[in-house]
Short mmCIF file of C-alpha atoms in Angstrom, two decimals:
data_model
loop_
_atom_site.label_atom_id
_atom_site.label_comp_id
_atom_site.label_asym_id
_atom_site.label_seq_id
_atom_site.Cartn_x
_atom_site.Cartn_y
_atom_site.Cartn_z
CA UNK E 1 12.32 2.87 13.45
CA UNK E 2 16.16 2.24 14.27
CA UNK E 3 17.32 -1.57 15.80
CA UNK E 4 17.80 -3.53 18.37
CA UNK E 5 21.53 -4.72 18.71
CA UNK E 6 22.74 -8.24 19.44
CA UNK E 7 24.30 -9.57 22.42
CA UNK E 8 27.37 -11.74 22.57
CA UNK E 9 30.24 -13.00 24.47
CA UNK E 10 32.84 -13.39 22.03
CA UNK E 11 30.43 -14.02 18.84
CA UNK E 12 26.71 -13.24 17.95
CA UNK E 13 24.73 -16.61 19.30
CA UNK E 14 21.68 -16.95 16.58
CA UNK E 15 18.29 -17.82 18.25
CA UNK E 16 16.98 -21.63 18.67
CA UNK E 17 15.55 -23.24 15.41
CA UNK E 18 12.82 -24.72 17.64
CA UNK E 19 9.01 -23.53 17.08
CA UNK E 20 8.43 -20.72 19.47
CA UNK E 21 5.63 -22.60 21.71
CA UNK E 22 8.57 -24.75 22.62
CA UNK E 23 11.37 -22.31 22.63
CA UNK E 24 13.90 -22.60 25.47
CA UNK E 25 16.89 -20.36 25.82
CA UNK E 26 20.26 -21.41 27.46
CA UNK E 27 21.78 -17.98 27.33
CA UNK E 28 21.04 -13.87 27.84
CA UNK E 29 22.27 -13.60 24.37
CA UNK E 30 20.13 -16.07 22.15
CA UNK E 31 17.17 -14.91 24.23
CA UNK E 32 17.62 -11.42 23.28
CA UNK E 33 18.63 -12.17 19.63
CA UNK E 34 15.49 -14.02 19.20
CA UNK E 35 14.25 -10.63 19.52
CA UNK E 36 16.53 -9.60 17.64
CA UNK E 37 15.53 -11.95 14.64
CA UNK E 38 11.80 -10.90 15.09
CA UNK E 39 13.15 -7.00 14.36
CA UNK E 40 15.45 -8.34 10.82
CA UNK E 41 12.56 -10.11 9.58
CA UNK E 42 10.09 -6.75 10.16
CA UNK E 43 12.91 -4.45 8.84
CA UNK E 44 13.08 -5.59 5.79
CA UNK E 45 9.31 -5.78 4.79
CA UNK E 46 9.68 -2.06 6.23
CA UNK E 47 12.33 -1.24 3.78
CA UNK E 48 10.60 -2.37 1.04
CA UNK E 49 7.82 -0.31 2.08
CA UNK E 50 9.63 2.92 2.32
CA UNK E 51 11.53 1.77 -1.28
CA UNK E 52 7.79 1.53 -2.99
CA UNK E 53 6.63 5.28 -0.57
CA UNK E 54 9.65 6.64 -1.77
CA UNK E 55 10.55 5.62 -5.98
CA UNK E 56 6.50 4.89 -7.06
CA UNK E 57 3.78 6.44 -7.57
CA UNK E 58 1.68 3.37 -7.59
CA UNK E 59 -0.63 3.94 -4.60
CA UNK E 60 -1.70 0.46 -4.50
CA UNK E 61 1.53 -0.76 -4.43
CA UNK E 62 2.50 1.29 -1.60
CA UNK E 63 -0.36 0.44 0.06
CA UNK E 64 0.02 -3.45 -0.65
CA UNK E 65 3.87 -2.88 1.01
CA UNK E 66 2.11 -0.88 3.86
CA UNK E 67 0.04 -4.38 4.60
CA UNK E 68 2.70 -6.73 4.29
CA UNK E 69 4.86 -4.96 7.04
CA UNK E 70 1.41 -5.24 9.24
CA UNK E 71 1.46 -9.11 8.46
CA UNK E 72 4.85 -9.33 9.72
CA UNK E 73 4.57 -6.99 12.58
CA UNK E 74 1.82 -9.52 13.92
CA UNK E 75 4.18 -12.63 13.38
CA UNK E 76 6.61 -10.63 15.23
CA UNK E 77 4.35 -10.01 18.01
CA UNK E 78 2.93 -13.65 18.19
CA UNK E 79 6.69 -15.24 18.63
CA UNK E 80 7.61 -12.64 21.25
CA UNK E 81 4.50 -13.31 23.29
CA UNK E 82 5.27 -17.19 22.96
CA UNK E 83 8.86 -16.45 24.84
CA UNK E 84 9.46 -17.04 28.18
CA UNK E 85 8.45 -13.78 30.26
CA UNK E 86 11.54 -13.45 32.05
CA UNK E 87 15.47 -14.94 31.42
CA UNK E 88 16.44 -15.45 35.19
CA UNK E 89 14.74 -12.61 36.48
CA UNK E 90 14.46 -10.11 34.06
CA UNK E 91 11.22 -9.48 32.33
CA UNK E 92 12.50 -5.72 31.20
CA UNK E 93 13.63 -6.95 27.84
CA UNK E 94 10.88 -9.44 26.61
CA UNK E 95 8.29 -6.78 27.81
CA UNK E 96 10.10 -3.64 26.16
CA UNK E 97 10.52 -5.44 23.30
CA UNK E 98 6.85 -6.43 23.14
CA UNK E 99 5.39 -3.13 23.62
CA UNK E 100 7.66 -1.75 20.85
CA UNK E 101 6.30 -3.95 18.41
CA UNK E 102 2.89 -3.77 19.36
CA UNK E 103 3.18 0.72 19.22
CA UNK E 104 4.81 -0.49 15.26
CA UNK E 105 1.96 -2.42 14.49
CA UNK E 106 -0.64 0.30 15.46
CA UNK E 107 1.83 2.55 13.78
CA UNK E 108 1.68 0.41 10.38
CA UNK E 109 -2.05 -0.10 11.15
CA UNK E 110 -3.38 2.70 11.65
CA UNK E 111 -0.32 6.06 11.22
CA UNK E 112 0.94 4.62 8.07
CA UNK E 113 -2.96 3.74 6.56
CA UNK E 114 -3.65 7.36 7.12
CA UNK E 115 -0.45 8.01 5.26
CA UNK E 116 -1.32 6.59 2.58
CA UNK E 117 -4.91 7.40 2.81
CA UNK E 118 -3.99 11.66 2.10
CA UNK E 119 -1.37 10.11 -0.48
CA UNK E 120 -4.57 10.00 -2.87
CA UNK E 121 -5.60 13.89 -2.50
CA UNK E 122 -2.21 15.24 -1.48
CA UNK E 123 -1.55 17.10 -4.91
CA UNK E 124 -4.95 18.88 -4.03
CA UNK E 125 -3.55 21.98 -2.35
CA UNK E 126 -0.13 23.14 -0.44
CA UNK E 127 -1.92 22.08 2.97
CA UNK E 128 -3.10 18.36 1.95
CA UNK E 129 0.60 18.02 1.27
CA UNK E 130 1.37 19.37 4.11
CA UNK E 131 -0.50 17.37 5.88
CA UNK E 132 0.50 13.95 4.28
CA UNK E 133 4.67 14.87 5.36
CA UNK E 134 3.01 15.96 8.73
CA UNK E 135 1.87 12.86 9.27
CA UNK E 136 4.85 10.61 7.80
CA UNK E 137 6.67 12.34 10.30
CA UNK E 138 4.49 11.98 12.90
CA UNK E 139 4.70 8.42 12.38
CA UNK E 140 8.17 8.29 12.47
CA UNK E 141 8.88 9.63 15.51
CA UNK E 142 6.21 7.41 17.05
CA UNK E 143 8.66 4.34 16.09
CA UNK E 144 12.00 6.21 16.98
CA UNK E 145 10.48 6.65 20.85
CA UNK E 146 9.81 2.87 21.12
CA UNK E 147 13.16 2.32 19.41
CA UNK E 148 15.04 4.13 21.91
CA UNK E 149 12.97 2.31 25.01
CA UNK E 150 13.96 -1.13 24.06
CA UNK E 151 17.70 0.32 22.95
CA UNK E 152 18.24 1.74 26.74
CA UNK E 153 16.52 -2.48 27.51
CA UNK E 154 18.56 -4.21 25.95
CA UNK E 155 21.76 -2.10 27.46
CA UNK E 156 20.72 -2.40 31.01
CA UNK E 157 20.21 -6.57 30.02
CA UNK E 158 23.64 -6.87 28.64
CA UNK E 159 25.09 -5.68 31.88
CA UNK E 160 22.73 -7.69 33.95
CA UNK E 161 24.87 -10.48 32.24
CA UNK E 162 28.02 -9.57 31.43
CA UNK E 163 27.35 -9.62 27.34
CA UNK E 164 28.56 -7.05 24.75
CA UNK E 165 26.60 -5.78 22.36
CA UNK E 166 27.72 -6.29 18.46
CA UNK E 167 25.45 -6.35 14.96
CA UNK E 168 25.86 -8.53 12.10
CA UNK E 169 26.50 -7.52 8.91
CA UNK E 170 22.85 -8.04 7.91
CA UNK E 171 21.33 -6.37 10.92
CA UNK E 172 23.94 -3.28 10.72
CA UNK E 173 23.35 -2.76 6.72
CA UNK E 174 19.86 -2.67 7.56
CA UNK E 175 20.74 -0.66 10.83
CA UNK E 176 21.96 2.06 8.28
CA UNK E 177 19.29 2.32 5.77
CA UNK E 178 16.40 2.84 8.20
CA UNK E 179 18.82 5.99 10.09
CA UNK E 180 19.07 7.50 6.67
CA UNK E 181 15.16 7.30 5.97
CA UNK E 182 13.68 9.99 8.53
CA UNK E 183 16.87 12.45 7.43
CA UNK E 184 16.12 12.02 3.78
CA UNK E 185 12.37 12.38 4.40
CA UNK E 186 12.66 15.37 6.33
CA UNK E 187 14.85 17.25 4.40
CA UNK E 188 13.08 15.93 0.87
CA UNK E 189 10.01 17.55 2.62
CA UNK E 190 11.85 20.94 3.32
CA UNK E 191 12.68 20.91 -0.53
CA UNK E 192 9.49 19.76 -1.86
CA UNK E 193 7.00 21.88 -0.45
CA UNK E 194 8.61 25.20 -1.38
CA UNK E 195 8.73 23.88 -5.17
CA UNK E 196 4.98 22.49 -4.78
CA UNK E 197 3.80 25.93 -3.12
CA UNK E 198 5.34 27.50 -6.49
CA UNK E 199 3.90 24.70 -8.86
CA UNK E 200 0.31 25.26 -7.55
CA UNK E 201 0.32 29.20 -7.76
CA UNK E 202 1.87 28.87 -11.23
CA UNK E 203 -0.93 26.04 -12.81
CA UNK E 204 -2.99 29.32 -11.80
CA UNK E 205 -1.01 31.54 -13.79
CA UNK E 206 -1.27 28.93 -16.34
CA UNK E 207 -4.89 29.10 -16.51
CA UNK E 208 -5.55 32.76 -16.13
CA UNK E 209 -3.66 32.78 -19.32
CA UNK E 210 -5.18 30.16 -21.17
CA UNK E 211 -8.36 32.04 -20.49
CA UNK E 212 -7.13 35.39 -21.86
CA UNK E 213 -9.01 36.73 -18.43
CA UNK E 214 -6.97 39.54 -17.69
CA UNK E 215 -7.76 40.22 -14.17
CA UNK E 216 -7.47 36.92 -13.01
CA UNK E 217 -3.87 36.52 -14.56
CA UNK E 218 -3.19 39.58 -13.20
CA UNK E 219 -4.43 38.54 -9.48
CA UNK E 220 -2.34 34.93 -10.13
CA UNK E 221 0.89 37.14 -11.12
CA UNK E 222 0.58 39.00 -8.07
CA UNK E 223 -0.06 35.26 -5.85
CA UNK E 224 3.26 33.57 -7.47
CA UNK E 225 5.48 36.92 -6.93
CA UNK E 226 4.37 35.95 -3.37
CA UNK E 227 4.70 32.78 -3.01
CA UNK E 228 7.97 32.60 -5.25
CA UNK E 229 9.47 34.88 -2.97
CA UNK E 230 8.54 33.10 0.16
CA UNK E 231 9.95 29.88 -1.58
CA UNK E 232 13.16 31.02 -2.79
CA UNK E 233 14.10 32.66 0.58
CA UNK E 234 12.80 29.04 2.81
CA UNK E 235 15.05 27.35 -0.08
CA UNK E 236 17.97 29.69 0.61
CA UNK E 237 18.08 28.87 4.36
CA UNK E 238 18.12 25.01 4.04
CA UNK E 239 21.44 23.48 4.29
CA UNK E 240 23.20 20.97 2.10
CA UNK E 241 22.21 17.50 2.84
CA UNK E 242 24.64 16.20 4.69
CA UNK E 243 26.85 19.50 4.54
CA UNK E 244 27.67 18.76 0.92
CA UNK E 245 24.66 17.78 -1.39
CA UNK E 246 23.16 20.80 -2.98
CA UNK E 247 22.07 19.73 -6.49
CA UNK E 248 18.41 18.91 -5.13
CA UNK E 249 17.75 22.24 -2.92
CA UNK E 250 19.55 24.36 -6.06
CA UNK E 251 17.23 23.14 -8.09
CA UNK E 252 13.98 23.71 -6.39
CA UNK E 253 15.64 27.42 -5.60
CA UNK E 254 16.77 28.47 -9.39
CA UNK E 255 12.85 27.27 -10.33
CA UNK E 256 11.74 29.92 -7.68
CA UNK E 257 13.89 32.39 -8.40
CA UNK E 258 12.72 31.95 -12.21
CA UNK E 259 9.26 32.82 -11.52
CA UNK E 260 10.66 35.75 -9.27
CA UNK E 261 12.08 37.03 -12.16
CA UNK E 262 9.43 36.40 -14.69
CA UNK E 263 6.89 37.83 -12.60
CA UNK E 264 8.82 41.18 -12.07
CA UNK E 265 9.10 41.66 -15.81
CA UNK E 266 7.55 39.68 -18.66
CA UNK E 267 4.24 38.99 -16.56
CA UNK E 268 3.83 42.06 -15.92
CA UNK E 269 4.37 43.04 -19.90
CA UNK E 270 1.76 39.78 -20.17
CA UNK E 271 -0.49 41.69 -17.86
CA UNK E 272 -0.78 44.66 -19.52
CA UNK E 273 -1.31 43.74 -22.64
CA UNK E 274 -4.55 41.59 -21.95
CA UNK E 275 -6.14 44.43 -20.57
CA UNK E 276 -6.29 45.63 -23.73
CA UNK E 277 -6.70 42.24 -25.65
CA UNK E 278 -9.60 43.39 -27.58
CA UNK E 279 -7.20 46.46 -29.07
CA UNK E 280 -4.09 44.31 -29.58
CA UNK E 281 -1.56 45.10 -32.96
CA UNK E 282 0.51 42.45 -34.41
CA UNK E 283 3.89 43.56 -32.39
CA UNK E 284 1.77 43.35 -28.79
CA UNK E 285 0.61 39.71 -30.03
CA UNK E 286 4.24 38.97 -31.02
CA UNK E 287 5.14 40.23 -27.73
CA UNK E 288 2.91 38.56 -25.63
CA UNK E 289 3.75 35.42 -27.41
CA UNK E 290 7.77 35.58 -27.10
CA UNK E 291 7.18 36.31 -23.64
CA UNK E 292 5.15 33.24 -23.09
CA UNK E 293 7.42 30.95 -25.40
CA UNK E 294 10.66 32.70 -23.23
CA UNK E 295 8.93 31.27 -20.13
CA UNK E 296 8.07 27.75 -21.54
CA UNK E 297 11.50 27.14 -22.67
CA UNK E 298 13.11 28.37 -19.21
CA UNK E 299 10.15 26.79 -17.09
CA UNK E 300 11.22 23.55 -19.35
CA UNK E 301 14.74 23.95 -18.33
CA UNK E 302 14.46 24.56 -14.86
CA UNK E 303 11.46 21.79 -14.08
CA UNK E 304 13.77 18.92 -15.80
CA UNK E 305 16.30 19.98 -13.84
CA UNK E 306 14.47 20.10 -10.90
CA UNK E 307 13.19 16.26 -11.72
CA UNK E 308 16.22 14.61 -12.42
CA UNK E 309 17.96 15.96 -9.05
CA UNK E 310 15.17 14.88 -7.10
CA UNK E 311 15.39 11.61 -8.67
CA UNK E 312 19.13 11.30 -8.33
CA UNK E 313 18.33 12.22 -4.56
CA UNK E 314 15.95 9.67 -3.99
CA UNK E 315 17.85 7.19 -5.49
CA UNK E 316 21.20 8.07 -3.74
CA UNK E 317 19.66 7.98 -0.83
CA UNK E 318 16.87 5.59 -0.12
CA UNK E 319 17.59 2.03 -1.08
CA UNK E 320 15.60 0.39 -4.14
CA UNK E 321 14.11 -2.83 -3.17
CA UNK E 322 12.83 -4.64 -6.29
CA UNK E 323 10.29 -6.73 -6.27
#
């Protein structure tokens, strides 16, 4: 979702403190800015929606965000259907403007519940998280297309008139925030799933190992090479954020390229020595097991690092909005 603009001739005109059954409007510009109001009010509930998606973890809280943007998006709705149909003639605007919020509300109704609905199992596999970004995104550009109608609206009604178009400082610091969201979200999504793919195909590893079960470690080893490879390389070919922000991608990347290594060399030492568990001397144990401490300390290492950029990105990024 981007923003509708305000019209003015010379200053932004607020809307009418009236109720809305008995709004009237004396001008183009506080008849569009009562949109215009309508949108503020909705953007910030759906800022502190994406703030809760974004920093917590807290499902219901999210979800509990997720409703209170739905709330608003029918106020919204309600006061736009009480306006007058037309101003002199043109009905573009009001009815632009109406079917935008009504595609948000099935959006927050509906796009965002299933959202939040594959939030709870996303951590399942590679493709439930897939499909939980897949459909954030899908979502997203759901609102960006109703966006842009009422944008190209609201230009054709300011020439109708003779208005220019100008935003507040409220409406253009909120303007700004909900640009950024879709660009963080898709490029946090190009990071993420490379480093989940990784995470899942190591907690294999992990166990194969914990089990002493030889051929299964051995199968896993073989599965992360894979997949670390495939990671690293997708992790090499996305850009800095915003041609200059690396710290979060270089993360995720030196985490795959650790297992690369690691599975090249002392997994393979691992492998080899579990065949023959059963048979093992005193320097193979020692071996096994400064292999295995080697990798926790580096996995350590690499995984903090990896968490604190992606933090730091999040938080550098997407606004907070407290409680």
């Amino acid at each position: 979702m981007h923003f509708f603009t305000q019209l003015a001739v010379g200053c932004v005109f607020s809307a009418l403190a009236l109720p809305a059954a008995a709004q009237t409007f004396a001008d183009p510009a506080s008849y569009n800015n009562a949109i215009v109001n309508e949108q503020v009010d909705l953007l910030k509930k759906n800022l502190r929606y994406i703030s809760k998606a974004a920093h917590s973890e807290n499902d219901r809280k999210i979800e509990n965000r997720r409703l209170e943007v739905v709330e608003q998006n029918k106020v919204a709705v309600a006061n736009v259907q009480r306006m007058p149909a037309a101003y002199k003639g043109n009905t573009e605007l009001r009815t632009s403007a109406l079917n935008a919020f009504k595609t948000m509300l099935e959006v927050y109704s509906a796009d965002y519940k299933q959202v939040n609905a594959l939030a709870a199992t996303r951590t399942e596999s590679f493709e439930a998280m897939q499909r939980y970004f897949d459909a954030q995104e899908v979502a997203e550009k759901k609102l960006a297309v109703v966006d842009d109608s009422v944008n190209a609206a609201q230009k054709r009604f300011a020439k109708q008139f003779g208005m220019s178009i100008e935003s507040s400082k409220e409406s253009a610091k909120l303007a700004e925030y909900t640009r950024q969201v879709s660009a963080v979200n898709k490029y946090q999504h190009q990071v993420f799933l490379p480093y989940f793919r990784v995470q899942k195909a190591s907690a294999k590893l992990t166990d194969a190992l914990n089990s002493q079960d030889a051929a299964a470690f051995e199968a896993a080893r073989v599965t992360l090479a894979a997949e670390a490879e495939k990671s690293a390389a997708e992790l090499s070919a996305v850009p800095a954020f915003r041609g200059k922000d690396v710290a979060y991608r270089n993360a995720a990347r030196d985490l795959a390229n650790l297992y690369v290594v690691m599975c090249a060399k002392q997994f393979v030492q691992i492998a080899e020595l579990l065949k023959n568990k059963d048979h093992l001397t005193k320097v193979d144990a020692q071996t096994i097991n400064n292999n295995i401490n080697a990798y926790n300390t580096q996995n350590q290492k690499f995984n903090e690092a990896y968490n604190k950029t992606s933090a730091a990105f999040m938080d550098t990024y997407v606004p907070v909005m407290n409680d």
